[in-house]
Amino acid sequence: MDQHSPARMEDVAQVAGVSAITVSRVIHHPDKVADATRERVLKAIETTGYVPNRVAGSLASNQTRIIGALVPTVTNSIFADTIDGLTDELGAQGYQLLLGATGYSLAEETRLINAILAQRPAGIVVTGLQHEPAAESLLRAAGIPVVETWNVDGQPIDMTVGFSNFNACHAMVERLVARGARCIGYVGAPTLANDRAAQRVAGYRAAVAKLGLEASDSLVFEGKFSFAAGAGRLRDLLATRPDVDAVFFGNDILALGALFECQRQGIRVPADLAIAGFDDVELAASVAPALTTVRIHRYEIGRQAARMILERLRGDTTTPDLTDLGFEIIERETTPAGRAD
Amino acid sequence: MDQHSPARMEDVAQVAGVSAITVSRVIHHPDKVADATRERVLKAIETTGYVPNRVAGSLASNQTRIIGALVPTVTNSIFADTIDGLTDELGAQGYQLLLGATGYSLAEETRLINAILAQRPAGIVVTGLQHEPAAESLLRAAGIPVVETWNVDGQPIDMTVGFSNFNACHAMVERLVARGARCIGYVGAPTLANDRAAQRVAGYRAAVAKLGLEASDSLVFEGKFSFAAGAGRLRDLLATRPDVDAVFFGNDILALGALFECQRQGIRVPADLAIAGFDDVELAASVAPALTTVRIHRYEIGRQAARMILERLRGDTTTPDLTDLGFEIIERETTPAGRAD
DNA sequence: AAGCGCGATGTTAGCGCTTTCAACATTATA
DNA sequence: TATAATGTTGAAAGCGCTAACATCGCGCTT
């Protein structure tokens, strides 16, 4: 008892006067053990302070209850919601989350995929559809359910859950034009190693071109994920192109930073300049004027990704390989009001 | 090669014409293998697409490269920063994060501690100093480094990294009074199963009492972590106690929600009402008027927690068991300006 | 009363790796 | 040249658990 290596199943078995396999049964198939025996074993587990060793169990059974997940960064509240969706669903089913942050680096992603796969997870969730070829083959060869999230525009490895960044931005530009915008600037996240951001600008460019508006590089900027960057890029844009009447931001943080900058500079929103964001963070609705944005279902992405993996593991073959959670244009006060329709 | 179970170390060994142990050496102690042999093995790893099986490795060596971490919720951007600090430091050292979210439930925390311990992590990080007795004994019996975070006011199990929530709130109240406040309300997060929140109100109460100000329950409210709750509790407080001249919020989200509410209601800040928050989120500095708040080092908490565990694992005995990262009062525009001092 | 089925428990083998110890070849030392 | 030291590789054992099969005893059928 006082030996300082933790109790093993064998120790519990000895205390309960049974064999190890019976202890294993009490833990995994309690109904296959007689009531009296089960009680005795449970008591022995308690007195020995036994905590099952899943690494041994996983090796023997050749399966873990771990799901790997890779996000660019956790600090970006956007992915935090997805992670919460993941842990909520996974936790309820007795699975656990092995988390990695790539820092928007594809090379780091590959490295982390390798490290996670070494733990032989039951499934893995990654962000986006863009990966190094090495990462893709690693994922394919792993022989486990793989879910790519946050983007449905592309060739999935296995399963996908998310929405069309392209369509969402396209739709927002159309709405902006319907509300009177004629010269629309765009400020988005860096597109390097970020297919979601790339699809977003692409959607903007396509819509602008389709609607016969000016589609110039002088209208497009990139900014890091911060309020300060939103303010800075707005200043840059206004300096080059004072004729813009609307700016569409690739995420709400940039948009809100720009909105605050407008307030500081006395630019009236939306009278002088319309502003639209993307993500619909809580702040978007709480700020004054409230931000027009695109609502996406961040928490549900995580939740659904977990569900798809779990169903696949259960042998459920009816699960679709692609779940498009869609998006909604939320018009609030930073864009001109349209007639009720 | 086409057999669909993944390649084992033995398979690699065969391809390279060596024994399994040599493959193991190439992976873990490359310098203990002759150059030519190493090259041959590396090539064999490549051609077989071998990904080491760490669950087998962990069982054999009786050690994992996994660190467990428990936070109340990831969505709260506050903990997201800590998680990023953790993954950054851990990732750099070849360790991985097994993450759980307790949802502010102590029972759930105990359940998750058990599940995480079953994976035999090399160390574990938990939030706060308050746990169920069962959780505490589990943690003590595990025989691994344990770090409790976000609070240093209490009895640690092993190591601690954070700051004094009590002192921080005490200091802010003192500052508020120095700036002219005479009737200070307090709105904080629910204190149930949240020792950090409990210490914060306690700090407020102690300071108010010490300074001879009114310390009435009618001045104290609890609100969930949302802008809407901040606005709502402010309305409640003002309805009961229209005489308050300052409100101190237990976190920035509540404070900012209240600030927006003031803007909507035409309450001038800080002329009519001073507002102070806690956490110093990015938005606090970006909003107008910028929010007076308490800066704490959320990312560093994670970073430092990881470091402490890693150093302990390395056998470094010089690491202190307690790291107080402190706090800073950041005076901005939502409180009356003091004379330069 | 023999045989069958079934529930409850145990025995054996082995998951893929690392640890420990041994073996051998090569070089340095006396 | 003998011996020790060093470098390189391998063989055997076992980590703690579970899968698969084996065994036992009991009540039931016919």
XYZ file of C-alpha atoms (C1' of nucleotides) in Angstrom:
742
model
C 0.000 0.000 0.000
C 2.760 2.388 0.861
C 4.985 1.333 -2.000
C 5.183 4.503 -3.971
C 4.405 3.256 -7.432
C 0.678 3.653 -7.988
C -1.652 0.696 -7.521
C -2.035 -1.661 -10.441
C -5.034 -3.663 -11.446
C -3.302 -6.686 -9.986
C -3.086 -4.991 -6.582
C -6.781 -4.248 -6.619
C -7.515 -7.811 -7.656
C -5.525 -9.170 -4.756
C -7.313 -6.972 -2.234
C -10.687 -8.007 -3.654
C -9.670 -11.646 -3.852
C -10.303 -11.941 -7.576
C -8.187 -11.965 -10.705
C -7.143 -8.904 -12.653
C -9.534 -9.532 -15.499
C -12.477 -9.287 -13.119
C -11.317 -5.849 -12.056
C -11.102 -4.909 -15.705
C -14.671 -6.146 -16.179
C -15.956 -4.159 -13.237
C -14.542 -1.057 -14.869
C -15.624 -1.682 -18.439
C -18.564 -4.112 -18.313
C -19.988 -3.886 -14.794
C -23.058 -5.931 -15.765
C -20.929 -8.937 -16.617
C -19.865 -9.312 -13.003
C -21.967 -10.661 -10.119
C -23.281 -7.977 -7.786
C -21.387 -9.153 -4.722
C -18.104 -9.407 -6.606
C -18.595 -6.009 -8.135
C -19.136 -4.433 -4.735
C -16.029 -6.076 -3.399
C -13.933 -4.867 -6.327
C -15.323 -1.349 -6.152
C -14.384 -1.215 -2.497
C -10.891 -2.463 -3.289
C -10.516 0.223 -5.935
C -11.437 2.797 -3.337
C -9.105 1.552 -0.632
C -6.152 1.216 -2.980
C -6.825 4.568 -4.648
C -6.538 2.820 -7.961
C -6.539 4.972 -11.087
C -6.642 2.787 -14.203
C -3.596 3.014 -16.435
C -5.026 3.858 -19.826
C -1.701 3.789 -21.546
C -1.429 0.097 -20.788
C -5.084 -0.387 -21.614
C -4.743 1.439 -24.894
C -1.777 -0.648 -25.918
C -3.590 -3.881 -25.130
C -6.866 -2.933 -26.753
C -5.277 -0.992 -29.572
C -7.574 1.957 -29.047
C -7.475 5.214 -27.141
C -10.144 7.634 -26.046
C -8.135 10.599 -27.167
C -9.057 12.953 -29.992
C -6.386 15.271 -31.353
C -7.159 18.832 -32.403
C -5.079 21.488 -34.085
C -5.979 25.171 -34.186
C -3.892 28.127 -35.363
C -4.103 29.760 -31.958
C -6.306 29.533 -28.904
C -6.117 33.194 -27.996
C -8.176 34.096 -31.015
C -11.547 33.788 -29.293
C -12.927 32.471 -32.542
C -11.208 29.111 -32.158
C -11.796 29.069 -28.431
C -15.490 28.602 -29.141
C -14.740 25.680 -31.409
C -12.534 24.100 -28.778
C -15.297 24.460 -26.218
C -17.689 22.740 -28.609
C -15.159 19.959 -28.974
C -14.485 19.432 -25.267
C -18.175 19.599 -24.388
C -19.190 16.886 -26.807
C -16.084 14.787 -26.271
C -16.195 15.021 -22.489
C -19.776 13.837 -22.439
C -18.728 10.694 -24.305
C -15.681 9.979 -22.190
C -13.154 11.175 -24.736
C -10.392 13.681 -24.172
C -8.832 16.447 -26.199
C -5.160 16.539 -27.088
C -4.644 20.099 -28.217
C -2.015 21.747 -30.389
C -1.542 25.314 -31.627
C 0.145 25.758 -34.988
C 0.588 29.511 -34.872
C -0.556 29.696 -38.513
C 2.495 27.717 -39.616
C 1.988 24.788 -41.960
C 5.357 23.315 -41.044
C 4.471 23.442 -37.368
C 1.154 21.845 -38.211
C 2.925 18.914 -39.834
C 5.201 18.538 -36.840
C 2.237 18.567 -34.474
C 0.240 16.110 -36.567
C 3.141 13.708 -36.243
C 3.341 14.191 -32.493
C -0.389 13.773 -32.043
C -0.542 10.709 -34.264
C 2.184 9.153 -32.138
C -0.354 9.087 -29.306
C -2.606 6.979 -31.542
C -5.712 9.143 -31.152
C -9.093 7.721 -32.107
C -9.624 10.683 -34.415
C -8.207 14.069 -35.295
C -9.563 17.534 -36.041
C -7.591 20.113 -37.985
C -8.346 23.668 -39.040
C -8.732 24.442 -42.713
C -8.193 22.415 -45.856
C -4.683 23.598 -46.566
C -1.818 21.406 -45.391
C 1.642 20.382 -46.410
C 1.696 17.276 -48.617
C 3.522 15.438 -45.832
C 0.749 16.319 -43.407
C -1.891 15.086 -45.806
C -0.291 11.717 -46.306
C 0.263 11.366 -42.581
C -3.423 12.021 -42.040
C -4.511 9.631 -44.775
C -2.210 6.870 -43.630
C -3.330 7.145 -40.012
C -6.482 5.193 -40.730
C -8.591 7.208 -38.297
C -11.448 9.670 -38.787
C -10.141 13.080 -39.838
C -12.240 16.241 -39.766
C -11.157 19.452 -41.435
C -12.975 22.486 -40.086
C -13.823 26.108 -40.814
C -13.880 25.719 -44.555
C -15.853 23.709 -47.063
C -14.352 25.191 -50.224
C -11.902 22.548 -51.357
C -10.905 18.903 -51.442
C -11.319 17.263 -48.056
C -9.111 14.444 -46.838
C -11.967 12.690 -45.112
C -14.744 14.706 -43.432
C -15.442 18.435 -43.296
C -17.499 20.738 -41.148
C -17.738 24.477 -41.590
C -19.105 26.956 -44.059
C -18.152 28.636 -47.304
C -15.943 31.596 -46.537
C -16.140 32.505 -50.189
C -19.923 32.550 -50.357
C -20.257 34.364 -47.062
C -18.049 37.229 -48.216
C -19.670 37.263 -51.594
C -23.059 37.617 -49.952
C -21.935 40.401 -47.663
C -20.559 42.444 -50.557
C -23.864 42.013 -52.392
C -25.711 43.235 -49.331
C -23.401 46.215 -48.950
C -24.071 47.173 -52.555
C -27.797 46.724 -52.049
C -27.481 49.236 -49.217
C -25.855 51.763 -51.494
C -22.126 51.075 -51.313
C -20.269 51.797 -54.534
C -16.615 51.716 -53.550
C -15.886 48.938 -51.100
C -12.545 48.434 -49.420
C -11.472 45.143 -47.893
C -9.195 44.451 -44.952
C -8.592 40.837 -44.040
C -6.279 38.571 -42.134
C -2.963 37.549 -43.740
C -3.712 34.863 -46.309
C -0.415 33.059 -45.983
C -1.058 29.535 -44.683
C -4.671 30.501 -44.066
C -7.086 29.182 -46.660
C -10.083 30.638 -44.791
C -8.680 34.156 -45.105
C -7.750 33.496 -48.726
C -11.288 32.365 -49.550
C -12.673 35.451 -47.882
C -10.770 37.942 -50.035
C -11.538 35.785 -53.050
C -15.248 36.019 -52.268
C -14.969 39.774 -51.927
C -13.059 40.107 -55.194
C -15.473 37.888 -57.097
C -18.520 39.776 -55.867
C -17.031 43.164 -56.573
C -16.107 42.070 -60.087
C -19.486 40.497 -60.710
C -21.319 43.630 -59.626
C -19.218 45.806 -61.879
C -17.548 47.714 -59.050
C -13.941 48.718 -58.959
C -11.729 45.804 -57.990
C -8.364 47.363 -57.350
C -5.485 46.176 -55.199
C -5.414 49.661 -53.727
C -8.687 48.753 -51.995
C -7.360 45.597 -50.350
C -5.272 45.435 -47.177
C -4.041 42.807 -44.794
C -3.957 43.213 -41.036
C -3.153 41.097 -38.010
C -5.884 40.021 -35.648
C -6.092 43.056 -33.337
C -8.105 46.207 -32.743
C -4.975 48.254 -33.322
C -4.438 46.665 -36.738
C -8.046 47.425 -37.684
C -7.522 51.068 -36.801
C -4.181 51.194 -38.586
C -5.345 49.583 -41.812
C -8.386 51.846 -41.888
C -6.081 54.868 -41.726
C -3.930 53.397 -44.495
C -6.934 52.727 -46.663
C -8.434 56.153 -46.129
C -5.095 57.776 -46.906
C -4.809 55.998 -50.262
C -8.451 55.859 -51.175
C -10.481 58.603 -49.504
C -13.309 57.770 -51.898
C -14.342 54.473 -50.260
C -17.879 54.486 -48.912
C -17.764 51.094 -47.202
C -15.132 48.834 -45.729
C -15.608 45.125 -45.266
C -13.344 43.522 -42.682
C -12.386 39.864 -42.704
C -13.080 39.581 -38.989
C -14.892 41.518 -36.277
C -11.799 42.434 -34.335
C -10.401 44.383 -37.276
C -13.838 45.891 -37.949
C -14.302 46.987 -34.345
C -10.828 48.467 -34.184
C -11.724 50.477 -37.266
C -15.054 51.485 -35.773
C -13.334 52.828 -32.670
C -10.910 54.697 -34.914
C -13.843 56.291 -36.740
C -15.244 57.419 -33.412
C -11.918 58.950 -32.514
C -11.617 60.707 -35.868
C -15.211 61.882 -35.950
C -16.054 59.832 -39.025
C -19.772 59.107 -38.852
C -20.710 55.446 -39.227
C -22.583 54.576 -41.365
C -23.345 58.048 -42.757
C -19.782 58.797 -43.888
C -18.537 55.236 -44.036
C -20.241 51.874 -43.755
C -18.444 49.120 -41.859
C -19.018 45.388 -41.880
C -17.253 42.632 -40.020
C -17.110 38.863 -39.990
C -17.633 36.307 -37.160
C -20.311 37.968 -35.025
C -18.405 38.018 -31.764
C -20.403 39.001 -28.699
C -18.986 42.504 -28.751
C -20.361 43.147 -32.234
C -23.884 43.337 -30.857
C -22.929 45.181 -27.673
C -21.029 48.085 -29.112
C -22.671 51.315 -30.258
C -23.318 51.545 -33.132
C -23.774 47.779 -33.276
C -21.712 46.084 -35.938
C -23.094 44.589 -39.123
C -21.384 41.258 -39.596
C -21.559 37.666 -40.762
C -22.659 35.200 -38.141
C -21.013 31.811 -38.250
C -21.432 28.890 -35.912
C -18.101 28.529 -34.203
C -19.191 26.437 -31.235
C -21.233 24.173 -33.488
C -18.216 23.555 -35.690
C -16.462 21.976 -32.732
C -19.511 20.169 -31.517
C -20.297 18.763 -34.934
C -16.698 17.769 -35.619
C -16.707 15.752 -32.397
C -20.028 14.180 -33.298
C -18.880 13.144 -36.736
C -15.805 11.437 -35.361
C -17.727 9.733 -32.581
C -20.404 8.458 -34.939
C -17.814 7.129 -37.308
C -16.121 5.337 -34.437
C -19.445 3.815 -33.453
C -19.622 2.367 -36.941
C -22.432 4.644 -37.998
C -22.192 4.865 -41.784
C -25.100 7.242 -42.294
C -23.143 10.287 -41.176
C -22.551 12.648 -44.080
C -18.922 13.437 -44.823
C -19.598 17.125 -45.216
C -21.572 19.401 -42.938
C -22.111 22.936 -44.158
C -23.252 24.925 -41.151
C -23.888 27.995 -43.289
C -23.776 31.641 -42.254
C -26.115 34.571 -41.720
C -25.737 38.204 -42.685
C -26.557 40.213 -39.566
C -27.367 43.796 -40.453
C -27.006 46.164 -37.558
C -26.131 49.815 -37.255
C -22.785 50.238 -38.986
C -24.345 49.871 -42.428
C -27.204 51.955 -43.864
C -30.645 50.549 -43.085
C -32.472 48.870 -45.947
C -36.186 48.862 -46.366
C -37.845 46.078 -44.394
C -38.066 43.108 -46.716
C 3.882 -2.526 -46.794
C 0.264 -2.648 -47.812
C -0.852 -4.442 -44.689
C -3.163 -1.915 -43.194
C -2.007 -1.819 -39.630
C 0.560 0.940 -39.322
C 4.266 0.130 -39.473
C 5.907 -0.940 -36.230
C 9.418 -0.393 -35.104
C 10.130 -3.997 -36.007
C 9.052 -3.367 -39.598
C 11.399 -0.432 -39.873
C 14.194 -2.500 -38.357
C 13.701 -5.231 -40.900
C 13.791 -2.790 -43.814
C 16.967 -1.225 -42.442
C 18.519 -4.575 -41.657
C 18.978 -3.844 -37.974
C 17.179 -4.764 -34.771
C 14.286 -2.810 -33.257
C 16.395 -1.389 -30.480
C 18.623 0.333 -33.005
C 15.612 2.047 -34.521
C 14.645 3.174 -31.044
C 18.134 4.571 -30.572
C 18.011 6.474 -33.840
C 14.846 8.159 -32.608
C 15.888 8.915 -29.050
C 19.690 8.936 -28.968
C 20.822 9.487 -32.565
C 24.417 10.052 -31.501
C 24.681 6.582 -30.048
C 24.313 5.047 -33.494
C 26.932 4.916 -36.236
C 26.380 7.446 -39.015
C 25.859 4.887 -41.759
C 23.384 2.887 -39.698
C 21.504 6.003 -38.733
C 21.113 7.020 -42.362
C 19.833 3.592 -43.254
C 17.287 3.611 -40.446
C 16.122 7.132 -41.233
C 15.524 6.082 -44.812
C 13.605 3.031 -43.653
C 11.441 5.217 -41.418
C 10.661 7.354 -44.421
C 9.807 4.528 -46.780
C 7.624 2.734 -44.254
C 5.884 5.935 -43.147
C 6.621 4.935 -39.591
C 5.059 7.006 -36.827
C 6.362 5.894 -33.420
C 3.740 4.463 -31.098
C 4.096 6.498 -27.962
C 1.503 4.575 -26.055
C 3.702 1.512 -26.252
C 6.750 3.624 -25.566
C 5.133 5.240 -22.583
C 4.160 1.921 -21.094
C 7.637 0.547 -21.466
C 9.446 3.612 -20.176
C 6.802 4.487 -17.612
C 6.734 8.092 -18.715
C 4.682 10.197 -21.088
C 5.226 13.558 -22.706
C 1.730 14.672 -21.926
C 0.757 17.455 -19.558
C -2.842 17.686 -18.415
C -4.594 21.019 -17.975
C -7.979 21.946 -16.606
C -9.663 25.303 -17.115
C -13.209 26.368 -16.277
C -13.918 27.214 -19.898
C -11.908 27.991 -23.001
C -14.351 30.486 -24.442
C -13.509 32.931 -21.730
C -10.656 34.606 -23.562
C -8.921 35.003 -20.239
C -8.078 31.315 -19.999
C -7.403 31.092 -23.710
C -4.304 33.213 -23.137
C -3.128 30.885 -20.409
C -3.650 27.874 -22.647
C -1.633 29.526 -25.380
C 1.161 30.123 -22.901
C 1.001 26.477 -21.960
C 1.023 25.090 -25.503
C 3.788 27.444 -26.604
C 6.160 26.414 -23.855
C 5.164 22.765 -23.889
C 5.302 22.437 -27.661
C 8.808 23.833 -27.740
C 9.925 21.093 -25.347
C 8.182 18.270 -27.167
C 5.346 17.943 -24.697
C 1.642 17.979 -25.476
C -1.427 19.371 -23.798
C -4.343 17.216 -22.747
C -7.094 19.733 -22.128
C -10.287 19.610 -20.118
C -12.996 22.181 -19.401
C -14.771 21.934 -16.057
C -17.527 24.453 -16.730
C -16.968 25.891 -13.231
C -18.090 22.610 -11.658
C -15.952 21.091 -8.930
C -17.530 17.669 -9.419
C -16.730 17.783 -13.105
C -13.212 18.836 -12.218
C -12.767 15.745 -10.072
C -14.097 13.540 -12.848
C -11.716 15.111 -15.350
C -8.731 14.863 -13.033
C -9.369 11.162 -12.813
C -9.640 10.816 -16.571
C -6.495 12.819 -17.155
C -4.516 10.960 -14.507
C -5.496 7.721 -16.220
C -3.365 8.872 -19.136
C -0.414 9.071 -16.750
C 0.592 12.635 -17.637
C 4.038 13.868 -16.658
C 2.416 16.794 -14.862
C -0.890 18.561 -14.448
C -2.119 22.146 -14.316
C -5.392 23.116 -12.680
C -7.150 26.436 -12.224
C -7.566 27.807 -8.724
C -6.855 26.439 -5.283
C -10.336 25.179 -4.562
C -11.053 21.517 -5.242
C -13.110 18.670 -3.881
C -11.264 16.618 -1.231
C -11.329 13.659 -3.597
C -9.648 15.735 -6.275
C -6.968 16.859 -3.866
C -6.056 13.380 -2.767
C -6.038 12.203 -6.369
C -3.614 14.985 -7.198
C -1.405 14.305 -4.194
C -1.320 10.581 -4.789
C -0.445 10.951 -8.452
C 3.188 11.605 -7.621
C 3.634 14.107 -10.435
C 4.227 17.866 -10.494
C 0.968 19.742 -9.915
C 0.550 23.456 -10.590
C -2.426 25.428 -9.376
C -2.904 28.678 -11.271
C -4.617 32.043 -11.149
C -4.531 32.363 -7.401
C -1.884 32.498 -4.721
C -4.178 33.140 -1.751
C -4.422 29.744 -0.125
C -2.864 26.370 0.611
C -1.273 24.903 -2.494
C -1.074 21.166 -3.148
C 2.331 21.436 -4.760
C 3.257 24.467 -6.882
C 1.399 27.682 -7.617
C 1.618 30.423 -10.204
C -0.634 33.445 -10.350
C -1.310 36.563 -8.370
C -3.292 37.703 -5.377
C -6.840 38.393 -6.464
C -7.474 39.774 -3.007
C -4.608 42.251 -3.060
C -5.344 43.315 -6.617
C -8.920 44.234 -5.790
C -7.879 45.824 -2.550
C -5.426 48.011 -4.422
C -7.940 49.050 -7.044
C -10.451 50.134 -4.418
C -7.770 52.193 -2.731
C -6.946 53.836 -6.041
C -10.598 54.559 -6.723
C -10.906 56.247 -3.381
C -7.743 58.230 -4.006
C -9.419 59.468 -7.160
C -12.417 60.700 -5.235
C -14.830 57.768 -5.083
C -16.907 57.619 -1.896
C -19.583 55.057 -2.658
C -18.246 52.114 -4.622
C -20.384 49.337 -6.011
C -19.008 45.941 -6.958
C -20.151 43.511 -9.633
C -18.255 40.275 -9.955
C -18.472 36.778 -11.358
C -20.436 34.154 -9.412
C -18.275 33.004 -6.510
C -19.640 29.472 -6.370
C -16.830 27.029 -7.148
C -14.630 29.977 -8.107
C -12.082 30.929 -5.492
C -10.627 33.658 -7.716
C -13.969 35.444 -7.882
C -14.460 34.920 -4.149
C -11.069 36.450 -3.358
C -11.878 39.421 -5.550
C -15.058 40.393 -3.704
C -13.277 39.720 -0.465
C -10.534 42.151 -1.469
C -13.119 44.771 -2.358
C -14.978 44.294 0.925
C -11.830 44.450 2.997
C -10.621 47.641 1.345
C -13.978 49.346 1.605
C -14.180 48.464 5.285
C -10.625 49.533 5.955
C -11.148 52.907 4.307
C -14.288 53.539 6.311
C -16.610 53.479 3.314
C -20.013 51.911 3.285
C -19.807 48.156 2.900
C -23.338 47.091 2.208
C -24.660 44.025 0.430
C -26.863 46.359 -1.561
C -23.682 47.502 -3.295
C -22.589 44.047 -4.369
C -23.913 42.099 -7.360
C -23.021 38.956 -9.252
C -23.166 38.629 -13.004
C -22.244 36.067 -15.625
C -19.335 36.626 -17.945
C -20.993 38.712 -20.700
C -21.418 42.287 -21.871
C -25.156 41.915 -21.443
C -24.754 40.898 -17.806
C -22.528 43.915 -17.195
C -25.203 46.198 -18.575
C -27.942 44.427 -16.649
C -26.221 44.460 -13.285
C -25.334 48.107 -13.724
C -29.003 48.890 -14.232
C -29.872 46.817 -11.146
C -27.258 48.564 -9.072
C -28.276 52.036 -10.196
C -31.918 51.255 -9.504
C -31.193 50.233 -5.898
C -28.356 52.593 -5.181
C -28.479 55.702 -7.368
C -25.906 57.237 -5.034
C -22.916 55.164 -6.207
C -20.146 57.235 -7.734
C -17.957 54.350 -8.901
C -18.448 50.731 -9.855
C -15.688 48.176 -9.771
C -16.243 45.118 -11.947
C -14.650 41.741 -11.318
C -13.735 41.429 -14.983
C -13.416 43.630 -18.046
C -16.271 42.049 -19.952
C -18.745 43.072 -17.259
C -17.125 46.505 -17.011
C -17.258 47.079 -20.762
C -20.868 45.953 -20.969
C -21.638 48.501 -18.272
C -19.629 51.166 -20.069
C -21.642 50.606 -23.249
C -24.817 50.799 -21.180
C -23.699 54.158 -19.795
C -23.162 55.401 -23.324
C -26.646 54.295 -24.266
C -28.178 55.961 -21.206
C -26.175 59.137 -21.505
C -24.398 58.613 -18.213
C -21.075 60.411 -18.472
C -18.026 58.320 -17.581
C -16.166 59.172 -15.433
C -17.884 62.481 -14.629
C -21.163 60.925 -13.445
C -19.833 57.480 -12.691
C -16.367 55.984 -12.554
C -15.875 52.477 -13.902
C -13.044 50.038 -13.343
C -12.543 46.555 -14.661
C -10.226 43.610 -14.108
C -8.032 41.596 -16.524
C -6.919 44.236 -19.036
C -8.237 42.554 -22.152
C -7.154 44.093 -25.445
C -10.482 45.845 -25.854
C -10.049 47.739 -22.595
C -7.388 49.940 -24.171
C -9.124 50.222 -27.546
C -12.521 51.420 -26.459
C -13.388 55.097 -25.923
C -13.194 56.117 -23.143
C -10.460 53.580 -22.476
C -11.097 51.378 -19.458
C -9.258 51.640 -16.167
C -8.450 48.104 -15.108
C -6.081 45.679 -13.411
C -3.527 44.128 -15.688
C -2.637 40.544 -14.962
C -0.313 38.247 -16.842
C -2.549 35.584 -18.272
C -0.196 34.277 -20.945
C 2.693 34.237 -18.485
C 0.673 32.162 -16.051
C 0.484 29.401 -18.637
C 4.050 29.827 -19.731
C 5.356 29.775 -16.194
C 3.201 26.824 -15.161
C 4.679 24.828 -18.031
C 8.187 25.906 -17.092
C 7.789 24.932 -13.473
C 6.603 21.458 -14.389
C 9.319 20.990 -16.980
C 12.051 22.109 -14.605
C 10.792 19.800 -11.917
C 10.798 16.937 -14.392
C 14.355 17.780 -15.315
C 15.222 17.341 -11.663
C 15.883 21.007 -11.107
C 15.334 21.595 -7.415
C 16.027 25.315 -7.429
C 12.629 26.183 -8.882
C 10.492 28.022 -6.349
C 7.157 26.402 -5.547
C 5.311 29.668 -5.751
C 5.477 32.293 -8.455
C 3.560 35.475 -7.817
C 3.321 37.248 -11.159
C 1.716 40.278 -9.561
C -0.633 42.798 -11.145
C -0.668 46.420 -12.250
C -3.334 49.059 -11.824
C -3.815 50.610 -15.255
C -5.537 53.970 -14.977
C -7.169 55.065 -18.181
C -10.158 57.222 -18.977
C -13.091 55.685 -17.141
C -11.854 56.926 -13.786
C -11.073 60.525 -12.822
C -7.506 61.569 -13.561
C -5.209 61.917 -10.590
C -2.382 64.386 -10.355
C 0.793 63.055 -11.919
C 2.702 61.297 -9.206
C -29.916 -38.971 -14.577
C -27.255 -37.523 -18.362
C -26.519 -33.695 -21.092
C -26.967 -28.937 -22.313
C -26.778 -24.033 -21.896
C -25.481 -20.180 -19.535
C -23.557 -17.006 -16.251
C -19.369 -16.021 -13.695
C -14.611 -16.179 -13.389
C -9.918 -17.386 -14.635
C -5.686 -18.469 -17.758
C -2.739 -17.408 -21.410
C -0.715 -14.672 -24.653
C 0.715 -10.549 -26.437
C 0.037 -5.266 -27.683
C 4.886 -2.183 -29.341
C 8.023 -0.390 -27.144
C 12.285 0.488 -23.695
C 15.441 -1.192 -20.097
C 19.093 -3.885 -18.823
C 22.638 -6.557 -19.733
C 25.613 -8.982 -22.827
C 28.460 -9.503 -26.932
C 31.497 -8.162 -30.106
C 34.669 -5.101 -32.756
C 37.713 -1.512 -32.668
C 40.960 1.551 -30.833
C 43.947 3.284 -27.134
C 47.160 2.220 -23.474
C 51.005 -0.049 -21.126
C 51.538 -7.910 -27.892
C 48.329 -8.127 -24.173
C 44.841 -5.574 -21.863
C 41.687 -2.154 -21.038
C 38.599 1.240 -22.675
C 35.346 2.630 -25.930
C 31.848 2.348 -29.408
C 28.234 -0.208 -31.666
C 24.712 -3.558 -31.862
C 21.598 -7.108 -30.176
C 18.789 -10.575 -27.025
C 15.698 -11.123 -23.437
C 12.431 -9.527 -20.320
C 8.650 -7.010 -18.999
C 5.698 -2.434 -18.569
C -0.069 -2.953 -17.143
C -3.540 -4.050 -19.408
C -7.272 -6.597 -22.549
C -8.843 -10.224 -26.173
C -9.769 -14.692 -26.757
C -10.509 -18.718 -25.112
C -11.075 -22.098 -21.223
C -13.171 -23.680 -17.106
C -16.405 -24.380 -13.561
C -20.794 -24.927 -11.395
C -25.529 -24.592 -11.518
C -30.305 -25.174 -13.060
C -32.913 -26.826 -16.671
C -34.610 -30.020 -20.162
C -36.021 -34.443 -21.800
